[in-house]
Structure formats: structure tokens, C-alpha cells
Tab-separated table of C-alpha atoms and ligand atoms in Angstrom:
chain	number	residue	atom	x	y	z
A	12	UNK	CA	-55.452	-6.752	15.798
A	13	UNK	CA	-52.312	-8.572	16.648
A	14	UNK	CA	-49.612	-6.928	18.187
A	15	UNK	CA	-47.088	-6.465	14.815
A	16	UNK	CA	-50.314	-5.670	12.934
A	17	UNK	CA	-49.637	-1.876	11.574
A	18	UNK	CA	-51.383	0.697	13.176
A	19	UNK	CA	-51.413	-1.320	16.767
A	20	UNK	CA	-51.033	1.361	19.315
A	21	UNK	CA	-47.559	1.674	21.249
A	22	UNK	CA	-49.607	0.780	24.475
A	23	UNK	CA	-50.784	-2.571	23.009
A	24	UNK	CA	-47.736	-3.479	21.389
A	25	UNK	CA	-45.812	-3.513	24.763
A	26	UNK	CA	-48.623	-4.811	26.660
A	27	UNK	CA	-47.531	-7.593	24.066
A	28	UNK	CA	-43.485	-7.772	24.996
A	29	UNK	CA	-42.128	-9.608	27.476
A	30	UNK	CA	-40.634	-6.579	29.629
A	31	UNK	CA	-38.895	-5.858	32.669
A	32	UNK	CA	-41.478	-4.153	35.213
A	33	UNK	CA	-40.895	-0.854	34.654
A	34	UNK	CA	-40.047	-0.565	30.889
A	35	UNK	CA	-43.418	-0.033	29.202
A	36	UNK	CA	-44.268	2.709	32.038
A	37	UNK	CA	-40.761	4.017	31.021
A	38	UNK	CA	-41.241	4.108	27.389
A	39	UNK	CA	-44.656	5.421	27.725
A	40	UNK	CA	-44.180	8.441	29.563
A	41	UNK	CA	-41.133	8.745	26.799
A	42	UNK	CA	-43.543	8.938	24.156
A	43	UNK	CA	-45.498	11.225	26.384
A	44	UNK	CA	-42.682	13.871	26.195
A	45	UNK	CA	-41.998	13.655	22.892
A	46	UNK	CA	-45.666	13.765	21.506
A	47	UNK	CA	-45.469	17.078	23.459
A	48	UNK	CA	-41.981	18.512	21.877
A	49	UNK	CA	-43.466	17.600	18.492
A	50	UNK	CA	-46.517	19.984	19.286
A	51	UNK	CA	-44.017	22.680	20.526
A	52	UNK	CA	-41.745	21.993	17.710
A	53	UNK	CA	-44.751	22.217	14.867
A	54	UNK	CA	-45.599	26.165	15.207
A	55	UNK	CA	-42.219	27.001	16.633
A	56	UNK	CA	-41.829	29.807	14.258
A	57	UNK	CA	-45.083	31.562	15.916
A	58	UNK	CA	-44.650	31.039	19.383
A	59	UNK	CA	-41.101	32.560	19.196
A	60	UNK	CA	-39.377	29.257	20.640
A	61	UNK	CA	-37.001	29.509	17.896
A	62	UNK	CA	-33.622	30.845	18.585
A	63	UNK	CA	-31.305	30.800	21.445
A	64	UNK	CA	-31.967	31.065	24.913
A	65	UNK	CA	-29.117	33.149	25.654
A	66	UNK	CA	-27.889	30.213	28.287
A	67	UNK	CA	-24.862	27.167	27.488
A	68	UNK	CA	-25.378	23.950	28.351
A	69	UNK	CA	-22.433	21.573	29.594
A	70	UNK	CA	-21.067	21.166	26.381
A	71	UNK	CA	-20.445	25.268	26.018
A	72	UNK	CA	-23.126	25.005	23.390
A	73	UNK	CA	-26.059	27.687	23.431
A	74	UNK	CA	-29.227	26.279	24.702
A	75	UNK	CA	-32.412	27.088	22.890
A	76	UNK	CA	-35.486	27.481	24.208
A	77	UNK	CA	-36.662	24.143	22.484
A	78	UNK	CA	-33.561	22.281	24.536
A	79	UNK	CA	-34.539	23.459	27.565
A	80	UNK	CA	-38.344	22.737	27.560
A	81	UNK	CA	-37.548	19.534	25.622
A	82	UNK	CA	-35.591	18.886	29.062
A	83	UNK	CA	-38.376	20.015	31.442
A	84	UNK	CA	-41.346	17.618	29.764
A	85	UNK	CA	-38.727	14.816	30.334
A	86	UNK	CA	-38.234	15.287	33.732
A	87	UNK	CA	-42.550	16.365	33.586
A	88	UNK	CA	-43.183	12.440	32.101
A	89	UNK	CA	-40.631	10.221	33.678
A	90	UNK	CA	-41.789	11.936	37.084
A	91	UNK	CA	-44.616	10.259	36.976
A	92	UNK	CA	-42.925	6.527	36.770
A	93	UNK	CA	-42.121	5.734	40.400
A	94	UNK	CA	-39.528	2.885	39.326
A	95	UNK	CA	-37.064	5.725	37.356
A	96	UNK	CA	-34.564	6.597	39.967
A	97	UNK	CA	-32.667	9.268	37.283
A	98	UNK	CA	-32.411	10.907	34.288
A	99	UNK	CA	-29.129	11.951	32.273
A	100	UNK	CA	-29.739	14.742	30.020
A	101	UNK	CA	-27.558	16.376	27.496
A	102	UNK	CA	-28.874	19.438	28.660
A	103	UNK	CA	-28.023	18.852	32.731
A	104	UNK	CA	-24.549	19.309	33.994
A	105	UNK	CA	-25.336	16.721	36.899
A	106	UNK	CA	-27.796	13.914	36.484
A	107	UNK	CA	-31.536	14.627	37.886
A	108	UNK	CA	-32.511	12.410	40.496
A	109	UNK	CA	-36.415	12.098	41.291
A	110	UNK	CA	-37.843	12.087	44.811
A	111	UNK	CA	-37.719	8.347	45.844
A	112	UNK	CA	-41.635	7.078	45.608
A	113	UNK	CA	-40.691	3.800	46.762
A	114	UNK	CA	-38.414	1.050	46.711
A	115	UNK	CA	-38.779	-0.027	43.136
A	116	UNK	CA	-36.626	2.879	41.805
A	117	UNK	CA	-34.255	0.775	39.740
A	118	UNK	CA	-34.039	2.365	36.193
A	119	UNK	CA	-32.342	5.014	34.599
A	120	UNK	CA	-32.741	6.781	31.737
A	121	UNK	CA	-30.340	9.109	30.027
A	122	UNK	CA	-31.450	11.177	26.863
A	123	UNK	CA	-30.726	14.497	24.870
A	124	UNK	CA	-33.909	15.514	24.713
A	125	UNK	CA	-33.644	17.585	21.203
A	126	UNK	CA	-30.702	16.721	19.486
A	127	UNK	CA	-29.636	18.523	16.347
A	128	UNK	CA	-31.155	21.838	17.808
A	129	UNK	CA	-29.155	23.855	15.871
A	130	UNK	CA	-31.563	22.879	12.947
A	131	UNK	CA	-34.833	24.314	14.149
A	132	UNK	CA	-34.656	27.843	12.961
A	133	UNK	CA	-34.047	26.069	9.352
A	134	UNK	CA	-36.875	23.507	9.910
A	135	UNK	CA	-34.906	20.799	9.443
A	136	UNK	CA	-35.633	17.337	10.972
A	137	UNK	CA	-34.469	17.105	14.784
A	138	UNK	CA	-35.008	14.263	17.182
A	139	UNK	CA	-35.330	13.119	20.397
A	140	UNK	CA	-32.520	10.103	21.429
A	141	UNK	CA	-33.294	7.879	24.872
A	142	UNK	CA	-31.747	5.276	26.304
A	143	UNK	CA	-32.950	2.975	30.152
A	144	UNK	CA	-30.773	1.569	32.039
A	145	UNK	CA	-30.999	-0.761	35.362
A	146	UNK	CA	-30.024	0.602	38.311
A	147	UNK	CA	-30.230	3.535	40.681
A	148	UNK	CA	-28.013	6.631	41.780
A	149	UNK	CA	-25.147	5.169	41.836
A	150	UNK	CA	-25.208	2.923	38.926
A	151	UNK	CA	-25.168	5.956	36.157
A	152	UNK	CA	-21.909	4.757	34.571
A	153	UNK	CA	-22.655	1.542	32.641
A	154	UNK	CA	-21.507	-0.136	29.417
A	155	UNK	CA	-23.379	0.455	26.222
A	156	UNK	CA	-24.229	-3.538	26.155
A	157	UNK	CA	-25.725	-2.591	29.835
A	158	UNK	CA	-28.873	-1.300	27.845
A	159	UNK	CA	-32.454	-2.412	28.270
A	160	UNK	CA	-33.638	0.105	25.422
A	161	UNK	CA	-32.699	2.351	23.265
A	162	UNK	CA	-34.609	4.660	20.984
A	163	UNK	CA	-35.436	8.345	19.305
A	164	UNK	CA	-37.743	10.197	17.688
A	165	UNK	CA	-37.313	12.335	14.300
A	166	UNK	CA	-39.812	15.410	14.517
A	167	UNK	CA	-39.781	16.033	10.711
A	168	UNK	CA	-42.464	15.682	8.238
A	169	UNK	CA	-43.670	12.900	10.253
A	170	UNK	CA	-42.911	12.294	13.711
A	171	UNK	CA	-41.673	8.697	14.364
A	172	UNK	CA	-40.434	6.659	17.243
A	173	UNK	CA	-37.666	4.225	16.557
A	174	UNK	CA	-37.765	1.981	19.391
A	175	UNK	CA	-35.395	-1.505	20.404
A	176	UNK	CA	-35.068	-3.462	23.533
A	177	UNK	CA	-31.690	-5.231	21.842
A	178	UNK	CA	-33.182	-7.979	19.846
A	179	UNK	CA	-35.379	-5.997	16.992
A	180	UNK	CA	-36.540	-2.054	15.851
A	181	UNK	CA	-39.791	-1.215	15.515
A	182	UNK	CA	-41.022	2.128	14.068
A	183	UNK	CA	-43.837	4.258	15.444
A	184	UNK	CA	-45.604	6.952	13.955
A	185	UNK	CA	-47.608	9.707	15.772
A	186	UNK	CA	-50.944	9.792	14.057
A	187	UNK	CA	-53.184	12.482	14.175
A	188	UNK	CA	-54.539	11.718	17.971
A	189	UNK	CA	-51.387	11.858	19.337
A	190	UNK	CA	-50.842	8.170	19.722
A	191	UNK	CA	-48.148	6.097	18.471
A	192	UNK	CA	-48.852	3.569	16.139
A	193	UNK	CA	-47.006	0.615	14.687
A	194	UNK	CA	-45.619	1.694	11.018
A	195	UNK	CA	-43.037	-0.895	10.726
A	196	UNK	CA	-42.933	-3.838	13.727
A	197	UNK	CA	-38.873	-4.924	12.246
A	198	UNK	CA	-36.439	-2.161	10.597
A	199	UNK	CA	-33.532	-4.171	9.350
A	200	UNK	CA	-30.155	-1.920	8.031
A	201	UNK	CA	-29.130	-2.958	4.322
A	202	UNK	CA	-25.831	-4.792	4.598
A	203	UNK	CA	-24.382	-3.269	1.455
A	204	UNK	CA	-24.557	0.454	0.717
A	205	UNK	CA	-22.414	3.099	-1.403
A	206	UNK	CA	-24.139	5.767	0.581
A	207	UNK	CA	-21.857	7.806	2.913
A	208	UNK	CA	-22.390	10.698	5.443
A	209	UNK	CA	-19.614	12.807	6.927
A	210	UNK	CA	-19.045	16.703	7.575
A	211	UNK	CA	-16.523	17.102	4.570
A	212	UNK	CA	-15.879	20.577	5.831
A	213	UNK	CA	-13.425	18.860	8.414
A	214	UNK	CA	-11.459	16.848	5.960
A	215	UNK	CA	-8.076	18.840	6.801
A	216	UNK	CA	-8.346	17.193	10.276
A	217	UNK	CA	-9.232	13.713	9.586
A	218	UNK	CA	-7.300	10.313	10.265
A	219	UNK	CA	-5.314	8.673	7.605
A	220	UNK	CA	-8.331	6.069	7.569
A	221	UNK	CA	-11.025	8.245	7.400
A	222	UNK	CA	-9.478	9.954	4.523
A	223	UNK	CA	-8.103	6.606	2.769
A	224	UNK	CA	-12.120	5.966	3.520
A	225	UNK	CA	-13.557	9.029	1.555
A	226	UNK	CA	-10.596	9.000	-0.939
A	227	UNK	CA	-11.921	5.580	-1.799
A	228	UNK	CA	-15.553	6.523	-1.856
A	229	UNK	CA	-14.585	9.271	-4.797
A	230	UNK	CA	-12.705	7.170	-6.829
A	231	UNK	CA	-16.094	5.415	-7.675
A	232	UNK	CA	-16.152	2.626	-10.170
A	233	UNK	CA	-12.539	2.650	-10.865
A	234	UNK	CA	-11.788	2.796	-7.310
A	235	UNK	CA	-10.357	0.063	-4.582
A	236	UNK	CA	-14.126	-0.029	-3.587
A	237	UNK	CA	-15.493	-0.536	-7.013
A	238	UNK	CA	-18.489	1.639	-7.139
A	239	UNK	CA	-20.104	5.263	-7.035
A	240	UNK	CA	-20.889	6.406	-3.810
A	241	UNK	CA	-23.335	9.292	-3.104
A	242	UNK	CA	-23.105	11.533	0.105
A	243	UNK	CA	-25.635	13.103	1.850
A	244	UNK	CA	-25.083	15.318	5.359
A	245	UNK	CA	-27.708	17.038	7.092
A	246	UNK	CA	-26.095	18.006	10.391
A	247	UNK	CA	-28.971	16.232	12.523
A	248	UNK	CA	-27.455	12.868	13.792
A	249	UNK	CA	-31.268	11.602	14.493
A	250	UNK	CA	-32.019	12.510	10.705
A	251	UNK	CA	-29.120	10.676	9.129
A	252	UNK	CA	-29.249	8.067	11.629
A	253	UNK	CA	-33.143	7.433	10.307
A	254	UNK	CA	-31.860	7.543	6.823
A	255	UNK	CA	-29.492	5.075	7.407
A	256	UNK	CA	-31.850	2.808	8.997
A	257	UNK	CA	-34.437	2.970	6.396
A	258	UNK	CA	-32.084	3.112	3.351
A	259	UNK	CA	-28.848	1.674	4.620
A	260	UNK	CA	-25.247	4.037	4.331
A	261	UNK	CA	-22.653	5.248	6.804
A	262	UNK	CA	-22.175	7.918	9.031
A	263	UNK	CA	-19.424	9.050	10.341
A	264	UNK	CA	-17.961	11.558	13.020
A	265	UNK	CA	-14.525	10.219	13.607
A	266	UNK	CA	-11.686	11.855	16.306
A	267	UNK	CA	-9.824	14.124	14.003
A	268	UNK	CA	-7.155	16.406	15.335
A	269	UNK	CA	-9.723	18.949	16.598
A	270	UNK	CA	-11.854	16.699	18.349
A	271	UNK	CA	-9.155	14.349	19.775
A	272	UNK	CA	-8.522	16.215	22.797
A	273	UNK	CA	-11.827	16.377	23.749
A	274	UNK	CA	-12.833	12.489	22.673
A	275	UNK	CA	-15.083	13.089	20.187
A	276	UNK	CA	-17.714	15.293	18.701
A	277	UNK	CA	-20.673	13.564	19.570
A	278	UNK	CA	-21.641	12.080	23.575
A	279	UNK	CA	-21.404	8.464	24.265
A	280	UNK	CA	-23.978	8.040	26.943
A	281	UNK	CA	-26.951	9.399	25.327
A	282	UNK	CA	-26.045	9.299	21.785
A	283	UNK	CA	-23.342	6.933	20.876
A	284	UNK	CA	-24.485	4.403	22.536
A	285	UNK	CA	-28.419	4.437	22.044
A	286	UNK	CA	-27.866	4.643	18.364
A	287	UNK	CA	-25.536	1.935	17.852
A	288	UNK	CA	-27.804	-0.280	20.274
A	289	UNK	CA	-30.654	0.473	18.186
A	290	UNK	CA	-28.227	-0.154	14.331
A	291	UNK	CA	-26.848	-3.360	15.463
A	292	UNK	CA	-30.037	-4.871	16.342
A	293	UNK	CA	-31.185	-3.327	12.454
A	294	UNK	CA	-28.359	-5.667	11.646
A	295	UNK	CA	-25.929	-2.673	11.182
A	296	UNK	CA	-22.518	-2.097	12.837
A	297	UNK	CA	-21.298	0.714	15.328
A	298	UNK	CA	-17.964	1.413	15.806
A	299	UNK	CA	-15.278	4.361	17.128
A	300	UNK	CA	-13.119	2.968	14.379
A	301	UNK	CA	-10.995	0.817	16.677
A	302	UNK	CA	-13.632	-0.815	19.060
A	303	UNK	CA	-17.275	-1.648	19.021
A	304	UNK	CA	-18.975	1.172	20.463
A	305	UNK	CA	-21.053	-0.900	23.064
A	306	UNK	CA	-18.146	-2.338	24.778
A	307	UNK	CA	-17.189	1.119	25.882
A	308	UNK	CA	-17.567	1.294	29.773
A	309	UNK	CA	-18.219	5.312	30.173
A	310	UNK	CA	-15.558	7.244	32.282
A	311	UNK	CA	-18.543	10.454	32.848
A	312	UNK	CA	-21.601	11.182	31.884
A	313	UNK	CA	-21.115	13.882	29.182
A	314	UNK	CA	-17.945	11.980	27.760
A	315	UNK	CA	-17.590	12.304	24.095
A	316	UNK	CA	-16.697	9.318	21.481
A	317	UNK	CA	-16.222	8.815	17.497
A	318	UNK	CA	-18.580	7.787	15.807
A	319	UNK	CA	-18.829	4.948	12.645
A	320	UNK	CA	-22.362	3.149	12.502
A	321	UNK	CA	-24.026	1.758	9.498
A	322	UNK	CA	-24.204	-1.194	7.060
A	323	UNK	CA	-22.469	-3.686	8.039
A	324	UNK	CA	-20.243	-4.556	5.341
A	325	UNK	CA	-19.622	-0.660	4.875
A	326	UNK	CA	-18.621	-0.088	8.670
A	327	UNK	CA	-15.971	-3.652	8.394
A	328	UNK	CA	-14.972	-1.657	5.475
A	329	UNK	CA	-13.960	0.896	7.709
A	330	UNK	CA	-12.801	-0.934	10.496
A	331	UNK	CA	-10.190	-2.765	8.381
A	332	UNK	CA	-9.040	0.913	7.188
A	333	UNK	CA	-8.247	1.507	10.678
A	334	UNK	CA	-6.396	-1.971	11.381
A	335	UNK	CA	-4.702	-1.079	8.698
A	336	UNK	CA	-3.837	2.179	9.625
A	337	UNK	CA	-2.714	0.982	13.319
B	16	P6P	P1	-21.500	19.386	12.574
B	16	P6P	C1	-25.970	18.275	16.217
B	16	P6P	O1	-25.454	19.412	16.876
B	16	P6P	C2	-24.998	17.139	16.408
B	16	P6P	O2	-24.792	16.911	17.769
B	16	P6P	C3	-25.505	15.899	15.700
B	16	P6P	O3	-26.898	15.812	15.703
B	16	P6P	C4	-24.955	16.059	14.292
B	16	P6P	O4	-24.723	14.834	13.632
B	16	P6P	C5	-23.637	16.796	14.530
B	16	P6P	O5	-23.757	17.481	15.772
B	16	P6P	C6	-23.401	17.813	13.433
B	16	P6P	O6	-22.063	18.240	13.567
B	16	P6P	O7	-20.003	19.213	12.622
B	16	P6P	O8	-22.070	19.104	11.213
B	16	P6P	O9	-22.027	20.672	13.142
């Protein structure tokens, strides 16, 4: 079977990359965790690991139980790769730093572990979103173009691992032995789409481009755009993201005047900047509105961002609104 063949394994198909020393181990014990959080995830409902945990994490949100031992089988898993000197988590206030094995201990890896959380006790799809880094301690502030991977999981009604090391996506599914196999070896973002996703509910607070943006999408046919647009939200950035990817459209969690103060909604370090790694090499775009999301050089760990990614001739679309806008 030859490495893009569908159904090749994970393990074989990056025995077949040209990686860093390090990365497959990485990725691996990755997949590890999340084959483990699907299991958890799957009879949630009956092991009481729904609900909160009665505990905040950094961002002042409530953890649930889910977030927190989504957390632990990271740390569990990338434990056992001597060459990961840290781990950023959505769910730590301070990055994790593992024992020291040996000298090799150059990568990092930052992740929220179960994004979308909030979704669980409603069973709708939640994910898993990773991104490795070089580097060690004291190199946990890099730009989003510093990335050696980037990748996350949906735990829906199939559980998938979306997966890029910059240049292509492949898509993983977890078959019914708990292994990864290949489902699709190159995802690729339609260029076009007149598919949008936004949380309408905060359309008093938006930007004059962001509502020139939507105003546009409504007018439909007869509109500056020229065409009907659907819209679809499901609150679970890993769900739309996957949408996106496998359908094309645009999502979008802009600064509005809520957010501003704070930078964003959503975090740059283990969100923002894994998923618009992963949509440009689909061929998409990823943008804050003013600047390319990658080119962002991170002031903390937990610092927040906007949020535009997509098709490509949907997110220029955008980007000229906000030119325009100045
Ligand atoms: P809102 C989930 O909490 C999350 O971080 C993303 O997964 C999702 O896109 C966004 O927040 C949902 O935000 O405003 O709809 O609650």
C-alpha cells in the first residue's frame, strides 16, 4: 500500500514524510490523546463527565470535566516523547514544562485540548486543535509562520484528524481499532463560496466592514456580491473550521466593540494560528481583517486575535472591506 493510498495507517504515512526528528513521535502520541478523548467523549452522558467542573480556566471560562482530562492525556502522551520540551494548553495558566530526558528537548507544542466544550452536554461536534513548534523553554513566543505542524481533531459522528506540516492537509479517520487511517491524503479549500459563518447575535457590536460584509451577503443576487449566500453557525470553531475545509465558506469572529479590549474572542497561539496554518495550505486565506494571521508574532501565550479564514476569494473579499474601511 503506498503511503497516500486510503486507509494507510497514520504510522506508515509519516514513516513516509520527510520529518524533522521528533515530529512523527510528536504527532503520534497526539493521536494517542485524542483516540483517548474520543473514547471519553463517546459515553460521556453515562459516565457523568458532562457538565462543569465547578473550576475556571485562564480565560474565566468554566472548565468541564472533559477540558480538564482532555488536558491531563496530553500532558499523559507527549510525556512520553523525550524531544517535547513544553506544552501550551488552553486549559494551563503557565505553560507545562516536562522533566528534561535529555538533550534533544527542542519542540513545543501548544494545544486546547477540547475546544468548543461548551457543546458536549448538546452532543455537538467538538475538537481537539494542536500546533509544534521548535524550540525549548524559552522559545514559547513564536510567529504563526514559525510552525512545523498544525492540526485538530473533530470528535463528531466520526472522529477525524486534520493534519499539515505547511505544504498539504491530509485527513485521518479513527477506524474501529483505534488507529488512524488515511481518508483523504490532500484537502484543498474551494476558492469561491457564498457560504458564511458568524455569531449574528453580536451584530450590534460589529465593525463597519464586518457589517458592510454581512449586509452584502443578504442582499443576495441583487446585491454588490451578486449571489445568495447561506449561513450556517454551530458555535464549535473545530466544526465550522472542518466544514469549511471540506465544503469551502467563511468564518468569522472579528474584534467588535466587546471583544476589542480584550483582542479578540478566540486565542492566537493555539487556535488562530493552527487553523489558519492548516486553511492556507488547503489553499484558503486567514486573516484578522487587517493582517495575515501568521505574521502575527504573539505578545503571551493566552493572547486573543480576530478571526477571518476561508476561501480565498471570499476572505480578499473581506480584506478589501477592511482597506476600505481604514
Ligand atoms: P460564541 C467555543 O467556545 C469557541 O471558543 C469556538 O470553538 C467557537 O467558534 C466560539 O467560541 C463560539 O463563540 O460567541 O458563539 O459562543
Amino acid at each position: 500500500m503506498t503511503s497516500t493510498a486510503p486507509g494507510t495507517t497514520l504510522a506508515d504515512w509519516l514513516a513516509a514524510q520527510d520529518l524533522r526528528p521528533g515530529l512523527a513521535d510528536t504527532v503520534t502520541a497526539i493521536a494517542a490523546a485524542c483516540a483517548e478523548i474520543s473514547a471519553a467523549l463517546r459515553t460521556a452522558p453515562l459516565t457523568g463527565l458532562t457538565g462543569v467542573a465547578g473550576s475556571t480556566n485562564v480565560q474565566g471560562e468554566a472548565q468541564k470535566p472533559l477540558d480538564i482530562l482532555s488536558n491531563d492525556l496530553f500532558i499523559k502522551h507527549l510525556a512520553k516523547v523525550p524531544r517535547i520540551s513544553s506544552l501550551i494548553s488552553e486549559e494551563l495558566n503557565q505553560a507545562h514544562h516536562f522533566p528534561i530526558q535529555d538533550d534533544t528537548a527542542d519542540l513545543i507544542v501548544a494545544c486546547d485540548p477540547l475546544d468548543g466544550s461548551s457543546n458536549i452536554d448538546v452532543n455537538v461536534t467538538v475538537g481537539s486543535v494542536f500546533s509544534i513548534l521548535a524550540g525549548g523553554r524559552d522559545a514559547l513566543l513564536q510567529p504563526g509562520t514559525a510552525q512545523l505542524a498544525a492540526g485538530y481533531t473533530t470528535y463528531g459522528g466520526s472522529t477525524n484528524l486534520v493534519l499539515t506540516f505547511g505544504k498539504s492537509v491530509a485527513l485521518f479517520t479513527l477506524d474501529t481499532d483505534d488507529v488512524f487511517r488515511l481518508a483523504d491524503p490532500a484537502i484543498t479549500v474551494p476558492v469561491e463560496t457564498a457560504e458564511y459563518a458568524i455569531n449574528s447575535a453580536r451584530q450590534p457590536y460589529w465593525d463597519a466592514a464586518t457589517t458592510r460584509y454581512v449586509e452584502g451577503c443578504l442582499a443576495g443576487e441583487a446585491g454588490p456580491f451578486g449571489k445568495r449566500y447561506n449561513m450556517r453557525w454551530v458555535g464549535s470553531m473545530v466544526a465550522d473550521v472542518h466544514r469549511i475545509l471540506m465544503r469551502g465558506g467563511v468564518f468569522l469572529y472579528p474584534l467588535d466593540s466587546e471583544t476589542a479590549a480584550k483582542g479578540g474572542r478566540l486565542r492566537l497561539v493555539y487556535e488562530a494560528f493552527p487553523m489558519a496554518m492548516i486553511v492556507e495550505a488547503a489553499g484558503g486565506a486567514a486573516i484578522t481583517g487587517p493582517q495575515r494571521i501568521l505574521d502575527i508574532a504573539p505578545r503571551e501565550i493566552h493572547q486573543r486575535v480576530a478571526v477571518i479564514l476561508g476561501s480565498k476569494a471570499e476572505v480578499e473579499r473581506i480584506a478589501k472591506l477592511y482597506a476600505e474601511a481604514g
